[in-house]
Amino acid sequence: MRILITACAALFAIGPLAAAQSNESEAETSPAAEAVTFDAPVELARLPYDLTPMVCPFKSDIDYKPGAIECGRITVPENRERADSRAIRLHYVRIAAFGEDESAHRADPVIYLTGGPGVGVGGYVARLKDHPVAEHRDLYILEQRGIGDSGQFCRRYADTAPEMDWADNLETRERASTARMLACFDEARANGVDLSGYNTVENARDVQALREALGFESWNIWGISYGSHLGQMLLNVDPQGIRAIVLDAIVPNDLVGLMDIHRIFDQVFENYLSTCDDSAACEDLEARFFAAIESLQDDPVIVEVHDTERFPRGEFWVPPMVLGYLPFMMAYEQDEHPAAPAVMSALADAVLERDETVLKGLGAAMSSDDADGFTVAQGMSDAIRCNDGYTAEAARAIEADLAAYPHLAGLISTTQTAREAAQACVEAGLAPRDRADYAIPQTERPTLVVNGAWDPVTPPWLAERVANEIPGARYIETPYAGHGPTRSMAECGGAVMTAFFDNPDVDALNAECLEEGVEPPVYLDLMTTTAPLKAMTKLERGPEDMLPSAGWLAASILPLLLAIIMLPLGWIGRVIDRTPAMELAAETGGARLFGFLAALTGAAGLTAIGYGAYAASEVSMVALIAGFAAPAGLGGWLILASGALGAITLIAIVRAAFGETRVRIGTLLGLFIIGAAALSLAGFAFTWDLTPF
């Protein structure tokens, strides 16, 4: 979740996991990504395109059998509108149809158009290699130009000159994003990149080139998010090469409405708040949430961070956007919706109370490099957004957008910085292309338009407009679904798309499962705790900072686990030997029973908390910011009970030691350790905020 807020406006041009700001830790160049310049000019219609097999770059990261997934490269012109263009190599992937009945495999493949713009292909392969749409048809994925092994430039985009990222207000942050974009453009040009060739028209021509090079007269198209934009462009560029097309999570080809980002954010909040009734987290949530945003605007928070390599000043400004960003990103996946109000509530309370633990934990989270397998080639994304007009549309729309949603002013972008970014594109030579290229396609190709009703980044009103303008298109809005239901509802989406590609008749298609959607979210009540953020703060300083706490926990729980095993065994042994404890000098006046109960409740409590943490993380890793799911609350009480029983054990063993009956030193010592361990575990729980108080 590193640098959560960088270039927030770019979110509205990015597909799944756009938040994963790329660390780009690969080498600066790779043989698969290098551009190759030919002596003779490359003509627009140069055929055949060169296809070269290659070892898949994700071979060690994704488990598959040889032949199940294959990779290759295609050589294409970087800019087909220039006779002297150099050539670049693009990486593509084939996921072979995996259905056991090979006679049921279809000859017409599917090509998946990826999101972003700028998201690498590896995460998609991992996600889609088992998607039911690939059961009967080969599934191709093209890694778009300027990404990963398709000639990525500015590989160290976010790592170069980290001092540029310092900001203590929104305008400074936005200007830093623009400056970083321009620095990337300068670097790319110095390395021979023709940035004008990075646009959705050329991306569509690349898809056409791959189809022709593979020898398919036509194929089926499946595009989600930016892939839906590319799919619409493909309908304009290569209509004859398309059998049928599914567009999901719609980015309109003309971009109109896409950059109404304040309206879109407001809708995300409204979705949660309007359905948030029964959960304790929902109590007065709207007032607390917007009060926290206003609090961060009026009284900025700057926290210390240990990572001075990433943050040279050792400080990080906590932007108001962080309150909106996390629930916004949770809206992408409907499985994460149940935890969103709890996260909103926890963040709001932490800000209003200026909870240092939570705020420092957020700073640590923002400096981490976890991208869940997805990375964004930000240089390519910037070039696309300039050339296609995303940045210009944001500048055009923002004034009216802000006027309609003044309560979000200062949260996402400002009128001035949005206009400065658009002007920077023009001055860098990347002015928006001719808008005639970006018309909504007028095509008779069978077109299915799908959108999640709760899609946070490409809301359904965009999809409805596009579907109405494409002749004969069928529109399906999937209730309560997030971003890309044909992907996230894999079984349903796969069945609908397979039926559609088998018989591309939108009117005859049975898409009932998509039309029914998913169940409304049932919001979670979590046991609030700052333990995950405390741990993240310590880990940010280095794993060694966690060693004392880990040692404390181990020293507390191990004696209790041994007690659970050994105390019953001792009792069983005495029963078998028919020897009373008194005769063995092991009579403890009840300390043994209390010690066993202390051990049992302590272990049960820690298990319940661990399961609660696991259950919350299964809904969303972000949910851990708010706390742990049931039965973690019960676990906290059990650990407190364990501490109380441990204290009783110590009292009983002291009384036994000084009583009239002799007790063996080993028995006294063992029970003393058990009682002390139970008390220690309770102390650990208090220190780490794992109790109900």
mmCIF file of N, CA and C in Angstrom, residues 601-649:
data_model
loop_
_atom_site.group_PDB
_atom_site.id
_atom_site.type_symbol
_atom_site.label_atom_id
_atom_site.label_comp_id
_atom_site.label_asym_id
_atom_site.label_seq_id
_atom_site.Cartn_x
_atom_site.Cartn_y
_atom_site.Cartn_z
ATOM 1 N N THR A 601 -7.697 -21.348 29.420
ATOM 2 C CA THR A 601 -8.357 -20.114 28.975
ATOM 3 C C THR A 601 -7.390 -19.208 28.214
ATOM 4 N N GLY A 602 -6.125 -19.189 28.632
ATOM 5 C CA GLY A 602 -5.142 -18.374 27.923
ATOM 6 C C GLY A 602 -4.934 -18.848 26.503
ATOM 7 N N ALA A 603 -4.753 -20.161 26.347
ATOM 8 C CA ALA A 603 -4.550 -20.712 25.005
ATOM 9 C C ALA A 603 -5.798 -20.533 24.152
ATOM 10 N N ALA A 604 -6.982 -20.749 24.760
ATOM 11 C CA ALA A 604 -8.230 -20.581 24.013
ATOM 12 C C ALA A 604 -8.421 -19.126 23.599
ATOM 13 N N GLY A 605 -8.076 -18.200 24.513
ATOM 14 C CA GLY A 605 -8.222 -16.783 24.191
ATOM 15 C C GLY A 605 -7.317 -16.360 23.051
ATOM 16 N N LEU A 606 -6.072 -16.807 23.083
ATOM 17 C CA LEU A 606 -5.143 -16.437 22.022
ATOM 18 C C LEU A 606 -5.564 -17.067 20.694
ATOM 19 N N THR A 607 -6.077 -18.292 20.754
ATOM 20 C CA THR A 607 -6.580 -18.946 19.540
ATOM 21 C C THR A 607 -7.754 -18.180 18.958
ATOM 22 N N ALA A 608 -8.671 -17.719 19.831
ATOM 23 C CA ALA A 608 -9.838 -16.973 19.366
ATOM 24 C C ALA A 608 -9.417 -15.657 18.719
ATOM 25 N N ILE A 609 -8.434 -14.983 19.313
ATOM 26 C CA ILE A 609 -7.947 -13.724 18.732
ATOM 27 C C ILE A 609 -7.272 -13.993 17.396
ATOM 28 N N GLY A 610 -6.466 -15.046 17.333
ATOM 29 C CA GLY A 610 -5.809 -15.387 16.076
ATOM 30 C C GLY A 610 -6.806 -15.709 14.982
ATOM 31 N N TYR A 611 -7.854 -16.455 15.354
ATOM 32 C CA TYR A 611 -8.873 -16.775 14.351
ATOM 33 C C TYR A 611 -9.612 -15.515 13.918
ATOM 34 N N GLY A 612 -9.892 -14.612 14.880
ATOM 35 C CA GLY A 612 -10.560 -13.365 14.537
ATOM 36 C C GLY A 612 -9.745 -12.520 13.578
ATOM 37 N N ALA A 613 -8.415 -12.508 13.789
ATOM 38 C CA ALA A 613 -7.541 -11.775 12.869
ATOM 39 C C ALA A 613 -7.577 -12.410 11.484
ATOM 40 N N TYR A 614 -7.543 -13.750 11.462
ATOM 41 C CA TYR A 614 -7.608 -14.459 10.181
ATOM 42 C C TYR A 614 -8.938 -14.195 9.470
ATOM 43 N N ALA A 615 -10.040 -14.254 10.235
ATOM 44 C CA ALA A 615 -11.356 -14.049 9.629
ATOM 45 C C ALA A 615 -11.485 -12.636 9.058
ATOM 46 N N ALA A 616 -10.963 -11.642 9.766
ATOM 47 C CA ALA A 616 -11.011 -10.270 9.250
ATOM 48 C C ALA A 616 -10.168 -10.134 7.994
ATOM 49 N N SER A 617 -8.985 -10.744 8.002
ATOM 50 C CA SER A 617 -8.100 -10.641 6.835
ATOM 51 C C SER A 617 -8.683 -11.344 5.621
ATOM 52 N N GLU A 618 -9.500 -12.396 5.852
ATOM 53 C CA GLU A 618 -10.136 -13.087 4.738
ATOM 54 C C GLU A 618 -11.168 -12.195 4.057
ATOM 55 N N VAL A 619 -11.801 -11.310 4.814
ATOM 56 C CA VAL A 619 -12.712 -10.336 4.210
ATOM 57 C C VAL A 619 -11.906 -9.277 3.474
ATOM 58 N N SER A 620 -10.899 -8.730 4.154
ATOM 59 C CA SER A 620 -10.016 -7.732 3.555
ATOM 60 C C SER A 620 -8.827 -7.523 4.481
ATOM 61 N N MET A 621 -7.634 -7.463 3.908
ATOM 62 C CA MET A 621 -6.471 -7.152 4.731
ATOM 63 C C MET A 621 -6.596 -5.764 5.346
ATOM 64 N N VAL A 622 -7.273 -4.873 4.641
ATOM 65 C CA VAL A 622 -7.464 -3.524 5.158
ATOM 66 C C VAL A 622 -8.333 -3.541 6.413
ATOM 67 N N ALA A 623 -9.179 -4.560 6.557
ATOM 68 C CA ALA A 623 -10.050 -4.649 7.726
ATOM 69 C C ALA A 623 -9.266 -4.695 9.023
ATOM 70 N N LEU A 624 -8.028 -5.165 8.964
ATOM 71 C CA LEU A 624 -7.220 -5.272 10.179
ATOM 72 C C LEU A 624 -6.936 -3.899 10.785
ATOM 73 N N ILE A 625 -7.055 -2.853 9.995
ATOM 74 C CA ILE A 625 -6.930 -1.500 10.542
ATOM 75 C C ILE A 625 -8.016 -1.252 11.585
ATOM 76 N N ALA A 626 -9.202 -1.800 11.329
ATOM 77 C CA ALA A 626 -10.327 -1.591 12.233
ATOM 78 C C ALA A 626 -10.331 -2.579 13.389
ATOM 79 N N GLY A 627 -9.813 -3.776 13.183
ATOM 80 C CA GLY A 627 -9.799 -4.743 14.267
ATOM 81 C C GLY A 627 -9.975 -6.154 13.773
ATOM 82 N N PHE A 628 -10.387 -7.035 14.699
ATOM 83 C CA PHE A 628 -10.505 -8.464 14.433
ATOM 84 C C PHE A 628 -11.971 -8.884 14.501
ATOM 85 N N ALA A 629 -12.319 -9.882 13.712
ATOM 86 C CA ALA A 629 -13.682 -10.390 13.687
ATOM 87 C C ALA A 629 -13.924 -11.328 14.864
ATOM 88 N N ALA A 630 -15.195 -11.695 15.034
ATOM 89 C CA ALA A 630 -15.540 -12.682 16.063
ATOM 90 C C ALA A 630 -14.794 -13.983 15.748
ATOM 91 N N PRO A 631 -14.352 -14.704 16.801
ATOM 92 C CA PRO A 631 -14.604 -14.520 18.232
ATOM 93 C C PRO A 631 -13.476 -13.798 18.969
ATOM 94 N N ALA A 632 -12.833 -12.817 18.312
ATOM 95 C CA ALA A 632 -11.691 -12.153 18.950
ATOM 96 C C ALA A 632 -12.094 -11.453 20.247
ATOM 97 N N GLY A 633 -13.300 -10.859 20.274
ATOM 98 C CA GLY A 633 -13.739 -10.189 21.498
ATOM 99 C C GLY A 633 -13.806 -11.149 22.668
ATOM 100 N N LEU A 634 -14.367 -12.344 22.421
ATOM 101 C CA LEU A 634 -14.398 -13.378 23.459
ATOM 102 C C LEU A 634 -12.983 -13.771 23.852
ATOM 103 N N GLY A 635 -12.091 -13.826 22.861
ATOM 104 C CA GLY A 635 -10.704 -14.174 23.156
ATOM 105 C C GLY A 635 -10.053 -13.192 24.108
ATOM 106 N N GLY A 636 -10.359 -11.897 23.948
ATOM 107 C CA GLY A 636 -9.814 -10.902 24.862
ATOM 108 C C GLY A 636 -10.265 -11.140 26.294
ATOM 109 N N TRP A 637 -11.561 -11.445 26.458
ATOM 110 C CA TRP A 637 -12.069 -11.743 27.803
ATOM 111 C C TRP A 637 -11.418 -13.001 28.370
ATOM 112 N N LEU A 638 -11.214 -14.021 27.538
ATOM 113 C CA LEU A 638 -10.591 -15.263 28.016
ATOM 114 C C LEU A 638 -9.168 -15.021 28.494
ATOM 115 N N ILE A 639 -8.439 -14.155 27.789
ATOM 116 C CA ILE A 639 -7.071 -13.867 28.221
ATOM 117 C C ILE A 639 -7.074 -13.120 29.552
ATOM 118 N N LEU A 640 -8.037 -12.209 29.736
ATOM 119 C CA LEU A 640 -8.153 -11.543 31.033
ATOM 120 C C LEU A 640 -8.495 -12.547 32.124
ATOM 121 N N ALA A 641 -9.392 -13.487 31.804
ATOM 122 C CA ALA A 641 -9.725 -14.533 32.776
ATOM 123 C C ALA A 641 -8.507 -15.387 33.080
ATOM 124 N N SER A 642 -7.699 -15.658 32.043
ATOM 125 C CA SER A 642 -6.476 -16.425 32.256
ATOM 126 C C SER A 642 -5.539 -15.708 33.219
ATOM 127 N N GLY A 643 -5.422 -14.391 33.064
ATOM 128 C CA GLY A 643 -4.575 -13.626 33.972
ATOM 129 C C GLY A 643 -5.082 -13.687 35.398
ATOM 130 N N ALA A 644 -6.422 -13.584 35.559
ATOM 131 C CA ALA A 644 -6.995 -13.676 36.904
ATOM 132 C C ALA A 644 -6.752 -15.056 37.502
ATOM 133 N N LEU A 645 -6.948 -16.103 36.712
ATOM 134 C CA LEU A 645 -6.698 -17.460 37.196
ATOM 135 C C LEU A 645 -5.218 -17.676 37.493
ATOM 136 N N GLY A 646 -4.362 -17.044 36.689
ATOM 137 C CA GLY A 646 -2.929 -17.129 36.963
ATOM 138 C C GLY A 646 -2.583 -16.508 38.302
ATOM 139 N N ALA A 647 -3.233 -15.360 38.619
ATOM 140 C CA ALA A 647 -2.987 -14.725 39.916
ATOM 141 C C ALA A 647 -3.455 -15.618 41.055
ATOM 142 N N ILE A 648 -4.628 -16.249 40.864
ATOM 143 C CA ILE A 648 -5.123 -17.175 41.895
ATOM 144 C C ILE A 648 -4.172 -18.355 42.047
ATOM 145 N N THR A 649 -3.633 -18.826 40.948
ATOM 146 C CA THR A 649 -2.667 -19.934 41.001
ATOM 147 C C THR A 649 -1.451 -19.542 41.829
#
